[in-house]
PDB file of C-alpha atoms and ligand atoms in Angstrom:
ATOM      1  CA  UNK B   1      14.267  31.008  86.077  1.00 94.00           C
ATOM      2  CA  UNK B   2      14.337  30.271  82.363  1.00 97.00           C
ATOM      3  CA  UNK B   3      10.574  29.569  82.245  1.00 98.00           C
ATOM      4  CA  UNK B   4       9.427  32.357  84.560  1.00 98.00           C
ATOM      5  CA  UNK B   5       5.676  33.095  84.309  1.00 97.00           C
ATOM      6  CA  UNK B   6       5.176  30.387  81.659  1.00 98.00           C
ATOM      7  CA  UNK B   7       2.447  27.745  81.868  1.00 99.00           C
ATOM      8  CA  UNK B   8       2.957  24.143  80.722  1.00 99.00           C
ATOM      9  CA  UNK B   9       0.841  21.046  80.317  1.00 99.00           C
ATOM     10  CA  UNK B  10       2.778  17.784  80.688  1.00 99.00           C
ATOM     11  CA  UNK B  11       1.148  14.455  79.886  1.00 99.00           C
ATOM     12  CA  UNK B  12       2.024  11.300  81.797  1.00 99.00           C
ATOM     13  CA  UNK B  13       3.520  13.560  84.471  1.00 99.00           C
ATOM     14  CA  UNK B  14       2.645  11.267  87.376  1.00 98.00           C
ATOM     15  CA  UNK B  15       5.846   9.234  87.054  1.00 98.00           C
ATOM     16  CA  UNK B  16       9.332   8.963  85.589  1.00 98.00           C
ATOM     17  CA  UNK B  17      10.271  11.488  82.913  1.00 98.00           C
ATOM     18  CA  UNK B  18       7.017  13.468  83.074  1.00 99.00           C
ATOM     19  CA  UNK B  19       7.359  13.910  86.839  1.00 99.00           C
ATOM     20  CA  UNK B  20      10.997  15.010  86.480  1.00 99.00           C
ATOM     21  CA  UNK B  21      10.008  17.503  83.764  1.00 99.00           C
ATOM     22  CA  UNK B  22       7.188  18.890  85.924  1.00 99.00           C
ATOM     23  CA  UNK B  23       9.591  19.437  88.849  1.00 98.00           C
ATOM     24  CA  UNK B  24      12.319  20.919  86.618  1.00 98.00           C
ATOM     25  CA  UNK B  25       9.837  23.286  84.943  1.00 98.00           C
ATOM     26  CA  UNK B  26       8.490  24.368  88.345  1.00 98.00           C
ATOM     27  CA  UNK B  27      12.035  25.150  89.543  1.00 98.00           C
ATOM     28  CA  UNK B  28      12.391  27.395  86.466  1.00 98.00           C
ATOM     29  CA  UNK B  29       9.287  29.383  87.450  1.00 98.00           C
ATOM     30  CA  UNK B  30       6.726  27.581  85.261  1.00 98.00           C
ATOM     31  CA  UNK B  31       3.197  26.632  86.383  1.00 98.00           C
ATOM     32  CA  UNK B  32       2.317  23.064  85.359  1.00 99.00           C
ATOM     33  CA  UNK B  33      -0.797  21.168  84.415  1.00 99.00           C
ATOM     34  CA  UNK B  34      -0.025  17.618  85.570  1.00 99.00           C
ATOM     35  CA  UNK B  35      -1.795  15.088  83.373  1.00 99.00           C
ATOM     36  CA  UNK B  36      -1.898  11.391  84.109  1.00 99.00           C
ATOM     37  CA  UNK B  37      -4.263   8.475  83.692  1.00 98.00           C
ATOM     38  CA  UNK B  38      -3.805   7.694  87.398  1.00 98.00           C
ATOM     39  CA  UNK B  39      -5.428  10.139  89.843  1.00 98.00           C
ATOM     40  CA  UNK B  40      -3.092   9.414  92.783  1.00 98.00           C
ATOM     41  CA  UNK B  41       0.008   9.795  90.622  1.00 98.00           C
ATOM     42  CA  UNK B  42      -1.089  13.183  89.258  1.00 99.00           C
ATOM     43  CA  UNK B  43      -2.080  14.386  92.746  1.00 98.00           C
ATOM     44  CA  UNK B  44       1.258  13.294  94.240  1.00 99.00           C
ATOM     45  CA  UNK B  45       3.260  15.289  91.676  1.00 99.00           C
ATOM     46  CA  UNK B  46       0.995  18.330  92.140  1.00 99.00           C
ATOM     47  CA  UNK B  47       1.824  18.165  95.864  1.00 98.00           C
ATOM     48  CA  UNK B  48       5.551  17.879  95.116  1.00 98.00           C
ATOM     49  CA  UNK B  49       5.435  20.967  92.886  1.00 98.00           C
ATOM     50  CA  UNK B  50       3.485  22.943  95.472  1.00 98.00           C
ATOM     51  CA  UNK B  51       6.003  21.874  98.152  1.00 98.00           C
ATOM     52  CA  UNK B  52       8.682  23.561  96.010  1.00 97.00           C
ATOM     53  CA  UNK B  53       6.613  26.756  96.081  1.00 98.00           C
ATOM     54  CA  UNK B  54       5.371  26.208  92.535  1.00 98.00           C
ATOM     55  CA  UNK B  55       1.920  26.215  90.933  1.00 98.00           C
ATOM     56  CA  UNK B  56       0.374  22.987  89.659  1.00 99.00           C
ATOM     57  CA  UNK B  57      -3.029  21.568  88.790  1.00 98.00           C
ATOM     58  CA  UNK B  58      -3.968  17.869  88.343  1.00 99.00           C
ATOM     59  CA  UNK B  59      -5.484  16.898  84.990  1.00 99.00           C
ATOM     60  CA  UNK B  60      -6.620  13.281  84.930  1.00 98.00           C
ATOM     61  CA  UNK B  61      -7.365  12.059  81.399  1.00 98.00           C
ATOM     62  CA  UNK B  62      -6.519   9.276  78.969  1.00 98.00           C
ATOM     63  CA  UNK B  63      -4.582  10.942  76.134  1.00 99.00           C
ATOM     64  CA  UNK B  64      -5.740   8.190  73.774  1.00 98.00           C
ATOM     65  CA  UNK B  65      -9.315   9.511  74.086  1.00 98.00           C
ATOM     66  CA  UNK B  66      -9.737  12.612  71.908  1.00 98.00           C
ATOM     67  CA  UNK B  67     -12.834  13.890  73.727  1.00 98.00           C
ATOM     68  CA  UNK B  68     -11.129  13.477  77.124  1.00 98.00           C
ATOM     69  CA  UNK B  69      -8.149  15.470  75.801  1.00 99.00           C
ATOM     70  CA  UNK B  70     -10.394  18.271  74.559  1.00 98.00           C
ATOM     71  CA  UNK B  71     -12.073  18.447  77.984  1.00 98.00           C
ATOM     72  CA  UNK B  72      -8.663  18.351  79.658  1.00 98.00           C
ATOM     73  CA  UNK B  73      -7.498  21.434  77.755  1.00 98.00           C
ATOM     74  CA  UNK B  74     -10.671  23.255  78.848  1.00 98.00           C
ATOM     75  CA  UNK B  75      -9.957  22.305  82.483  1.00 98.00           C
ATOM     76  CA  UNK B  76      -6.309  23.359  82.091  1.00 98.00           C
ATOM     77  CA  UNK B  77      -7.274  26.805  80.770  1.00 98.00           C
ATOM     78  CA  UNK B  78      -9.903  27.180  83.505  1.00 98.00           C
ATOM     79  CA  UNK B  79      -7.345  26.458  86.216  1.00 98.00           C
ATOM     80  CA  UNK B  80      -4.136  28.016  84.849  1.00 98.00           C
ATOM     81  CA  UNK B  81      -5.483  30.511  82.239  1.00 98.00           C
ATOM     82  CA  UNK B  82      -2.650  30.130  79.739  1.00 98.00           C
ATOM     83  CA  UNK B  83      -0.686  27.582  77.715  1.00 98.00           C
ATOM     84  CA  UNK B  84       2.875  28.291  76.588  1.00 98.00           C
ATOM     85  CA  UNK B  85       4.376  24.777  76.584  1.00 99.00           C
ATOM     86  CA  UNK B  86       3.051  21.251  75.998  1.00 99.00           C
ATOM     87  CA  UNK B  87       5.110  18.132  76.634  1.00 99.00           C
ATOM     88  CA  UNK B  88       3.550  15.070  75.007  1.00 99.00           C
ATOM     89  CA  UNK B  89       5.166  12.470  77.233  1.00 99.00           C
ATOM     90  CA  UNK B  90       2.507   9.922  78.296  1.00 98.00           C
ATOM     91  CA  UNK B  91       3.442   6.415  77.252  1.00 98.00           C
ATOM     92  CA  UNK B  92       3.680   2.726  77.975  1.00 97.00           C
ATOM     93  CA  UNK B  93       6.363   0.208  77.102  1.00 93.00           C
ATOM     94  CA  UNK B  94       4.719  -3.160  77.296  1.00 90.00           C
ATOM     95  CA  UNK B  95       5.685  -6.439  75.625  1.00 91.00           C
ATOM     96  CA  UNK B  96       3.216  -9.308  75.327  1.00 92.00           C
ATOM     97  CA  UNK B  97       4.055 -12.012  77.911  1.00 89.00           C
ATOM     98  CA  UNK B  98       5.159 -14.686  75.437  1.00 89.00           C
ATOM     99  CA  UNK B  99       7.495 -12.165  73.749  1.00 90.00           C
ATOM    100  CA  UNK B 100       9.031 -11.061  77.023  1.00 87.00           C
ATOM    101  CA  UNK B 101       9.777 -14.648  77.994  1.00 84.00           C
ATOM    102  CA  UNK B 102      11.698 -15.119  74.744  1.00 85.00           C
ATOM    103  CA  UNK B 103      13.538 -11.815  75.060  1.00 86.00           C
ATOM    104  CA  UNK B 104      14.905 -12.986  78.414  1.00 82.00           C
ATOM    105  CA  UNK B 105      16.064 -16.237  76.791  1.00 83.00           C
ATOM    106  CA  UNK B 106      17.622 -14.334  73.871  1.00 85.00           C
ATOM    107  CA  UNK B 107      19.550 -11.964  76.128  1.00 83.00           C
ATOM    108  CA  UNK B 108      20.665 -14.836  78.353  1.00 78.00           C
ATOM    109  CA  UNK B 109      22.111 -16.528  75.248  1.00 81.00           C
ATOM    110  CA  UNK B 110      23.785 -13.360  73.987  1.00 77.00           C
ATOM    111  CA  UNK B 111      25.363 -12.623  77.351  1.00 71.00           C
ATOM    112  CA  UNK B 112      26.737 -16.162  77.809  1.00 79.00           C
ATOM    113  CA  UNK B 113      27.540 -17.342  74.249  1.00 85.00           C
ATOM    114  CA  UNK B 114      27.275 -14.258  72.010  1.00 78.00           C
ATOM    115  CA  UNK B 115      24.666 -15.933  69.762  1.00 85.00           C
ATOM    116  CA  UNK B 116      21.013 -16.932  70.047  1.00 84.00           C
ATOM    117  CA  UNK B 117      18.236 -18.999  68.501  1.00 85.00           C
ATOM    118  CA  UNK B 118      15.650 -17.128  70.573  1.00 84.00           C
ATOM    119  CA  UNK B 119      14.813 -14.037  68.517  1.00 88.00           C
ATOM    120  CA  UNK B 120      11.174 -13.559  69.538  1.00 90.00           C
ATOM    121  CA  UNK B 121       8.374 -13.742  66.977  1.00 93.00           C
ATOM    122  CA  UNK B 122       6.877 -10.499  68.261  1.00 94.00           C
ATOM    123  CA  UNK B 123       5.225  -9.343  65.051  1.00 96.00           C
ATOM    124  CA  UNK B 124       3.738 -12.565  63.656  1.00 96.00           C
ATOM    125  CA  UNK B 125       2.052 -13.283  67.003  1.00 96.00           C
ATOM    126  CA  UNK B 126       0.950  -9.783  67.967  1.00 97.00           C
ATOM    127  CA  UNK B 127      -2.697  -9.238  68.905  1.00 97.00           C
ATOM    128  CA  UNK B 128      -4.580  -6.323  67.292  1.00 98.00           C
ATOM    129  CA  UNK B 129      -5.453  -4.925  70.728  1.00 97.00           C
ATOM    130  CA  UNK B 130      -1.794  -4.740  71.733  1.00 97.00           C
ATOM    131  CA  UNK B 131      -0.782  -2.914  68.544  1.00 98.00           C
ATOM    132  CA  UNK B 132      -3.734  -0.506  68.761  1.00 98.00           C
ATOM    133  CA  UNK B 133      -3.215   0.383  72.432  1.00 98.00           C
ATOM    134  CA  UNK B 134       0.454   1.249  71.901  1.00 98.00           C
ATOM    135  CA  UNK B 135      -0.292   3.402  68.843  1.00 98.00           C
ATOM    136  CA  UNK B 136      -3.350   4.955  70.531  1.00 98.00           C
ATOM    137  CA  UNK B 137      -1.473   6.176  73.598  1.00 98.00           C
ATOM    138  CA  UNK B 138       1.774   7.293  71.970  1.00 98.00           C
ATOM    139  CA  UNK B 139       0.841   8.462  68.500  1.00 98.00           C
ATOM    140  CA  UNK B 140      -2.884   9.287  68.757  1.00 98.00           C
ATOM    141  CA  UNK B 141      -2.268  10.820  72.197  1.00 99.00           C
ATOM    142  CA  UNK B 142       0.441  13.098  70.810  1.00 99.00           C
ATOM    143  CA  UNK B 143      -1.857  14.119  67.954  1.00 99.00           C
ATOM    144  CA  UNK B 144      -4.858  14.761  70.233  1.00 99.00           C
ATOM    145  CA  UNK B 145      -2.940  16.993  72.655  1.00 99.00           C
ATOM    146  CA  UNK B 146      -1.095  18.822  69.874  1.00 99.00           C
ATOM    147  CA  UNK B 147      -4.330  19.575  67.998  1.00 98.00           C
ATOM    148  CA  UNK B 148      -5.984  21.033  71.096  1.00 98.00           C
ATOM    149  CA  UNK B 149      -2.842  22.975  72.079  1.00 98.00           C
ATOM    150  CA  UNK B 150      -2.533  24.524  68.612  1.00 98.00           C
ATOM    151  CA  UNK B 151      -6.089  25.875  68.874  1.00 98.00           C
ATOM    152  CA  UNK B 152      -4.741  28.018  71.730  1.00 98.00           C
ATOM    153  CA  UNK B 153      -1.141  28.586  70.607  1.00 98.00           C
ATOM    154  CA  UNK B 154      -1.661  29.489  66.936  1.00 98.00           C
ATOM    155  CA  UNK B 155      -4.049  32.416  67.616  1.00 98.00           C
ATOM    156  CA  UNK B 156      -1.663  33.538  70.380  1.00 98.00           C
ATOM    157  CA  UNK B 157       1.195  33.203  67.832  1.00 98.00           C
ATOM    158  CA  UNK B 158       3.350  31.707  70.510  1.00 98.00           C
ATOM    159  CA  UNK B 159       4.181  28.293  72.035  1.00 98.00           C
ATOM    160  CA  UNK B 160       6.561  25.370  72.367  1.00 98.00           C
ATOM    161  CA  UNK B 161       5.547  21.735  71.921  1.00 99.00           C
ATOM    162  CA  UNK B 162       7.913  18.923  72.898  1.00 99.00           C
ATOM    163  CA  UNK B 163       7.135  15.350  71.896  1.00 99.00           C
ATOM    164  CA  UNK B 164       8.698  12.406  73.724  1.00 99.00           C
ATOM    165  CA  UNK B 165      10.046  10.023  71.108  1.00 98.00           C
ATOM    166  CA  UNK B 166      12.708   7.378  71.878  1.00 98.00           C
ATOM    167  CA  UNK B 167      15.846   5.779  70.600  1.00 97.00           C
ATOM    168  CA  UNK B 168      13.352   3.096  69.472  1.00 97.00           C
ATOM    169  CA  UNK B 169      12.001   5.525  66.886  1.00 98.00           C
ATOM    170  CA  UNK B 170      15.488   6.205  65.532  1.00 98.00           C
ATOM    171  CA  UNK B 171      16.909   2.684  65.363  1.00 96.00           C
ATOM    172  CA  UNK B 172      13.999   0.268  65.932  1.00 95.00           C
ATOM    173  CA  UNK B 173      14.105  -2.001  68.976  1.00 91.00           C
ATOM    174  CA  UNK B 174      13.877  -5.762  68.483  1.00 88.00           C
ATOM    175  CA  UNK B 175      10.696  -7.341  69.943  1.00 90.00           C
ATOM    176  CA  UNK B 176       8.947  -3.941  70.221  1.00 94.00           C
ATOM    177  CA  UNK B 177       7.688  -3.212  66.665  1.00 97.00           C
ATOM    178  CA  UNK B 178       4.599  -1.398  67.940  1.00 98.00           C
ATOM    179  CA  UNK B 179       6.600   0.883  70.246  1.00 97.00           C
ATOM    180  CA  UNK B 180       9.269   1.512  67.595  1.00 98.00           C
ATOM    181  CA  UNK B 181       6.596   2.360  64.999  1.00 98.00           C
ATOM    182  CA  UNK B 182       4.797   4.708  67.392  1.00 98.00           C
ATOM    183  CA  UNK B 183       8.007   6.535  68.286  1.00 98.00           C
ATOM    184  CA  UNK B 184       9.143   6.803  64.654  1.00 98.00           C
ATOM    185  CA  UNK B 185       5.650   8.139  63.899  1.00 99.00           C
ATOM    186  CA  UNK B 186       6.062  10.780  66.598  1.00 99.00           C
ATOM    187  CA  UNK B 187       9.323  11.891  64.977  1.00 99.00           C
ATOM    188  CA  UNK B 188       7.669  12.205  61.542  1.00 99.00           C
ATOM    189  CA  UNK B 189       4.705  14.048  63.055  1.00 99.00           C
ATOM    190  CA  UNK B 190       7.075  16.422  64.891  1.00 99.00           C
ATOM    191  CA  UNK B 191       9.002  17.300  61.735  1.00 98.00           C
ATOM    192  CA  UNK B 192       5.862  17.799  59.647  1.00 98.00           C
ATOM    193  CA  UNK B 193       3.997  20.074  62.039  1.00 98.00           C
ATOM    194  CA  UNK B 194       7.167  21.948  63.009  1.00 99.00           C
ATOM    195  CA  UNK B 195       7.287  23.225  59.414  1.00 98.00           C
ATOM    196  CA  UNK B 196       3.529  23.907  59.440  1.00 98.00           C
ATOM    197  CA  UNK B 197       3.285  26.020  62.581  1.00 99.00           C
ATOM    198  CA  UNK B 198       6.625  27.828  63.004  1.00 98.00           C
ATOM    199  CA  UNK B 199       5.323  30.669  60.825  1.00 98.00           C
ATOM    200  CA  UNK B 200       2.570  31.140  63.411  1.00 98.00           C
ATOM    201  CA  UNK B 201       5.086  31.344  66.266  1.00 98.00           C
ATOM    202  CA  UNK B 202       4.891  27.764  67.581  1.00 99.00           C
ATOM    203  CA  UNK B 203       8.082  25.703  67.870  1.00 99.00           C
ATOM    204  CA  UNK B 204       7.775  21.909  67.807  1.00 99.00           C
ATOM    205  CA  UNK B 205      10.665  19.584  68.678  1.00 99.00           C
ATOM    206  CA  UNK B 206      11.181  16.067  70.004  1.00 99.00           C
ATOM    207  CA  UNK B 207      13.366  14.289  72.539  1.00 99.00           C
ATOM    208  CA  UNK B 208      14.504  10.737  71.791  1.00 98.00           C
ATOM    209  CA  UNK B 209      16.052   9.407  75.013  1.00 98.00           C
ATOM    210  CA  UNK B 210      18.153   6.282  75.272  1.00 98.00           C
ATOM    211  CA  UNK B 211      17.491   4.001  78.243  1.00 97.00           C
ATOM    212  CA  UNK B 212      16.476   6.005  81.317  1.00 98.00           C
ATOM    213  CA  UNK B 213      16.010   4.738  84.861  1.00 97.00           C
ATOM    214  CA  UNK B 214      12.248   5.152  85.386  1.00 97.00           C
ATOM    215  CA  UNK B 215       9.387   2.869  86.503  1.00 96.00           C
ATOM    216  CA  UNK B 216       8.859   2.048  82.801  1.00 95.00           C
ATOM    217  CA  UNK B 217      11.928  -0.191  83.040  1.00 92.00           C
ATOM    218  CA  UNK B 218      10.640  -1.931  86.202  1.00 88.00           C
ATOM    219  CA  UNK B 219       8.834  -4.431  83.969  1.00 80.00           C
ATOM    220  CA  UNK B 220      12.203  -5.603  82.612  1.00 84.00           C
ATOM    221  CA  UNK B 221      14.144  -8.462  84.173  1.00 84.00           C
ATOM    222  CA  UNK B 222      17.560  -7.777  85.726  1.00 87.00           C
ATOM    223  CA  UNK B 223      19.158  -9.547  82.735  1.00 85.00           C
ATOM    224  CA  UNK B 224      17.443  -7.164  80.336  1.00 86.00           C
ATOM    225  CA  UNK B 225      18.427  -4.091  82.362  1.00 90.00           C
ATOM    226  CA  UNK B 226      22.054  -5.263  82.477  1.00 90.00           C
ATOM    227  CA  UNK B 227      21.963  -5.759  78.716  1.00 89.00           C
ATOM    228  CA  UNK B 228      20.667  -2.190  78.179  1.00 91.00           C
ATOM    229  CA  UNK B 229      23.528  -0.847  80.303  1.00 94.00           C
ATOM    230  CA  UNK B 230      26.047  -3.025  78.438  1.00 90.00           C
ATOM    231  CA  UNK B 231      24.828  -1.621  75.086  1.00 89.00           C
ATOM    232  CA  UNK B 232      25.284   1.976  76.308  1.00 95.00           C
ATOM    233  CA  UNK B 233      28.818   3.397  75.920  1.00 97.00           C
ATOM    234  CA  UNK B 234      28.306   5.631  78.987  1.00 98.00           C
ATOM    235  CA  UNK B 235      28.012   2.390  80.994  1.00 97.00           C
ATOM    236  CA  UNK B 236      24.877   3.411  82.872  1.00 97.00           C
ATOM    237  CA  UNK B 237      21.217   4.243  82.433  1.00 97.00           C
ATOM    238  CA  UNK B 238      20.306   7.906  82.033  1.00 98.00           C
ATOM    239  CA  UNK B 239      18.526   9.772  84.814  1.00 98.00           C
ATOM    240  CA  UNK B 240      15.100  11.436  84.496  1.00 98.00           C
ATOM    241  CA  UNK B 241      16.785  14.736  85.440  1.00 98.00           C
ATOM    242  CA  UNK B 242      19.050  14.481  82.369  1.00 98.00           C
ATOM    243  CA  UNK B 243      16.014  14.221  80.102  1.00 99.00           C
ATOM    244  CA  UNK B 244      14.209  16.979  82.026  1.00 99.00           C
ATOM    245  CA  UNK B 245      17.176  19.305  81.424  1.00 98.00           C
ATOM    246  CA  UNK B 246      16.760  18.712  77.678  1.00 98.00           C
ATOM    247  CA  UNK B 247      13.055  19.569  77.966  1.00 99.00           C
ATOM    248  CA  UNK B 248      13.823  22.787  79.896  1.00 99.00           C
ATOM    249  CA  UNK B 249      16.229  23.812  77.134  1.00 98.00           C
ATOM    250  CA  UNK B 250      13.761  23.089  74.309  1.00 98.00           C
ATOM    251  CA  UNK B 251      10.948  24.873  76.143  1.00 98.00           C
ATOM    252  CA  UNK B 252      13.039  27.969  76.844  1.00 98.00           C
ATOM    253  CA  UNK B 253      13.964  30.917  74.645  1.00 97.00           C
ATOM    254  CA  UNK B 254      17.520  29.491  74.565  1.00 98.00           C
ATOM    255  CA  UNK B 255      16.122  27.099  71.919  1.00 98.00           C
ATOM    256  CA  UNK B 256      14.427  29.836  69.877  1.00 98.00           C
ATOM    257  CA  UNK B 257      16.002  28.626  66.588  1.00 98.00           C
ATOM    258  CA  UNK B 258      15.332  24.891  67.199  1.00 98.00           C
ATOM    259  CA  UNK B 259      12.506  23.795  64.900  1.00 99.00           C
ATOM    260  CA  UNK B 260      11.602  20.162  64.156  1.00 99.00           C
ATOM    261  CA  UNK B 261      14.733  18.845  65.860  1.00 99.00           C
ATOM    262  CA  UNK B 262      15.165  15.540  67.666  1.00 98.00           C
ATOM    263  CA  UNK B 263      17.537  15.825  70.620  1.00 98.00           C
ATOM    264  CA  UNK B 264      18.716  12.451  71.910  1.00 98.00           C
ATOM    265  CA  UNK B 265      20.190  12.202  75.422  1.00 98.00           C
ATOM    266  CA  UNK B 266      21.383   8.596  75.084  1.00 98.00           C
ATOM    267  CA  UNK B 267      24.829   8.031  76.640  1.00 98.00           C
ATOM    268  CA  UNK B 268      26.369   7.290  73.238  1.00 98.00           C
ATOM    269  CA  UNK B 269      23.897   4.531  72.370  1.00 95.00           C
ATOM    270  CA  UNK B 270      23.122   6.132  69.003  1.00 93.00           C
ATOM    271  CA  UNK B 271      25.439   8.715  67.489  1.00 93.00           C
TER     272      UNK B 271
HETATM  273  N1  NAD U   1      12.338   5.224  80.425  1.00 54.56           N
HETATM  274  C1  NAD U   1      12.936   5.122  79.246  1.00 54.56           C
HETATM  275  O1  NAD U   1      13.969   4.439  79.100  1.00 54.56           O
HETATM  276  C2  NAD U   1      12.378   5.843  78.049  1.00 54.56           C
HETATM  277  C3  NAD U   1      13.217   5.984  76.924  1.00 54.56           C
HETATM  278  C4  NAD U   1      12.738   6.652  75.814  1.00 54.56           C
HETATM  279  C5  NAD U   1      11.466   7.175  75.802  1.00 54.56           C
HETATM  280  N2  NAD U   1      10.669   7.015  76.903  1.00 54.56           N
HETATM  281  C6  NAD U   1       9.329   7.589  76.825  1.00 54.56           C
HETATM  282  O2  NAD U   1       9.180   8.559  77.856  1.00 54.56           O
HETATM  283  C7  NAD U   1       7.803   8.653  78.210  1.00 54.56           C
HETATM  284  C8  NAD U   1       7.674   8.540  79.710  1.00 54.56           C
HETATM  285  O3  NAD U   1       8.135   7.255  80.104  1.00 54.56           O
HETATM  286  P1  NAD U   1       8.651   6.925  81.571  1.00 54.56           P
HETATM  287  O4  NAD U   1       9.868   6.139  81.421  1.00 54.56           O
HETATM  288  O5  NAD U   1       8.655   8.143  82.398  1.00 54.56           O
HETATM  289  O6  NAD U   1       7.479   5.927  82.032  1.00 54.56           O
HETATM  290  P2  NAD U   1       6.607   5.850  83.368  1.00 54.56           P
HETATM  291  O7  NAD U   1       5.872   4.569  83.283  1.00 54.56           O
HETATM  292  O8  NAD U   1       7.467   6.118  84.560  1.00 54.56           O
HETATM  293  O9  NAD U   1       5.590   7.081  83.224  1.00 54.56           O
HETATM  294  C9  NAD U   1       4.602   7.117  82.229  1.00 54.56           C
HETATM  295  C10 NAD U   1       3.365   7.799  82.803  1.00 54.56           C
HETATM  296  O10 NAD U   1       2.400   7.919  81.742  1.00 54.56           O
HETATM  297  C11 NAD U   1       1.134   7.629  82.276  1.00 54.56           C
HETATM  298  N3  NAD U   1       0.247   7.182  81.207  1.00 54.56           N
HETATM  299  C12 NAD U   1       0.256   5.986  80.564  1.00 54.56           C
HETATM  300  N4  NAD U   1      -0.736   5.924  79.680  1.00 54.56           N
HETATM  301  C13 NAD U   1      -1.387   7.119  79.742  1.00 54.56           C
HETATM  302  C14 NAD U   1      -2.511   7.644  79.060  1.00 54.56           C
HETATM  303  N5  NAD U   1      -3.163   6.925  78.129  1.00 54.56           N
HETATM  304  N6  NAD U   1      -2.928   8.899  79.379  1.00 54.56           N
HETATM  305  C15 NAD U   1      -2.270   9.622  80.331  1.00 54.56           C
HETATM  306  N7  NAD U   1      -1.210   9.157  81.010  1.00 54.56           N
HETATM  307  C16 NAD U   1      -0.780   7.919  80.728  1.00 54.56           C
HETATM  308  C17 NAD U   1       1.382   6.534  83.299  1.00 54.56           C
HETATM  309  O11 NAD U   1       0.311   6.439  84.230  1.00 54.56           O
HETATM  310  C18 NAD U   1       2.698   6.998  83.928  1.00 54.56           C
HETATM  311  O12 NAD U   1       2.495   7.816  85.061  1.00 54.56           O
HETATM  312  C19 NAD U   1       7.081   7.572  77.427  1.00 54.56           C
HETATM  313  O13 NAD U   1       6.504   8.143  76.262  1.00 54.56           O
HETATM  314  C20 NAD U   1       8.189   6.610  77.053  1.00 54.56           C
HETATM  315  O14 NAD U   1       7.884   5.878  75.908  1.00 54.56           O
HETATM  316  C21 NAD U   1      11.100   6.380  78.024  1.00 54.56           C
END
């Protein structure tokens, strides 16, 4: 029970990593505010937590919308009365259709011949709306939730914030410049505010997972999934539970001297 009597808010907790973190936190004795854009997804995870004997409350909001996030924090405090931990996890991983078609062709080439003429022109063809939506959810969303959380945590002189980055933010992923930029931005944001708020008792860290088996990867073709596994020295995708274990550690007092760090459960993909 490493998080006994704590209260967390987890964004994008209706699926994948956020869901796994919500369940892992609940097993450690933590009450969870379950944010998601999708009502049914948030409700389903709230039911799962309650079935474990835990406490959970659904918080439907778009993290890209600053006013909705402010209202969400008010609802969270009304329902759960406290905020010790925030996990900024909500995200999307979408490629524009014409890019995805070329990525498949590129990987097909690389798998069969080891070379390719199909490196997609992702950046020169990218629509403003696509770029903005990715940055708005990942980077603006992380900022919005962090700002509102700090209004509660700094006066309390206590808290832990965990931001979900990605291997994409450490190395850059071909054909996903928007996603890579957003995740690198989250790492820079994490390091900056970690220095700013540690003196007021709030620890901020990030997790940068490699490729993890969640619904986010369902949009990928089998060829692309096989290529991700082939790139990973561990020879498999990570599990949501492996990332959730990292989040439990960072949220707990075991990580009391971790400030502005980026932990990367990645199967040896990036060392
Ligand atoms: N799966 C991976 O391989 C992987 C690797 C590294 C980082 N990540 C990151 O982990 C996070 C979670 O990804 P996942 O794999 O669990 O994906 P997922 O698609 O399974 O879950 C993401 C959840 O976020 C929600 N969401 C999307 N936009 C939102 C918004 N604007 N407001 C609130 N909720 C919103 C979705 O409804 C969904 O339930 C993302 O930030 C992703 O970039 C994933």
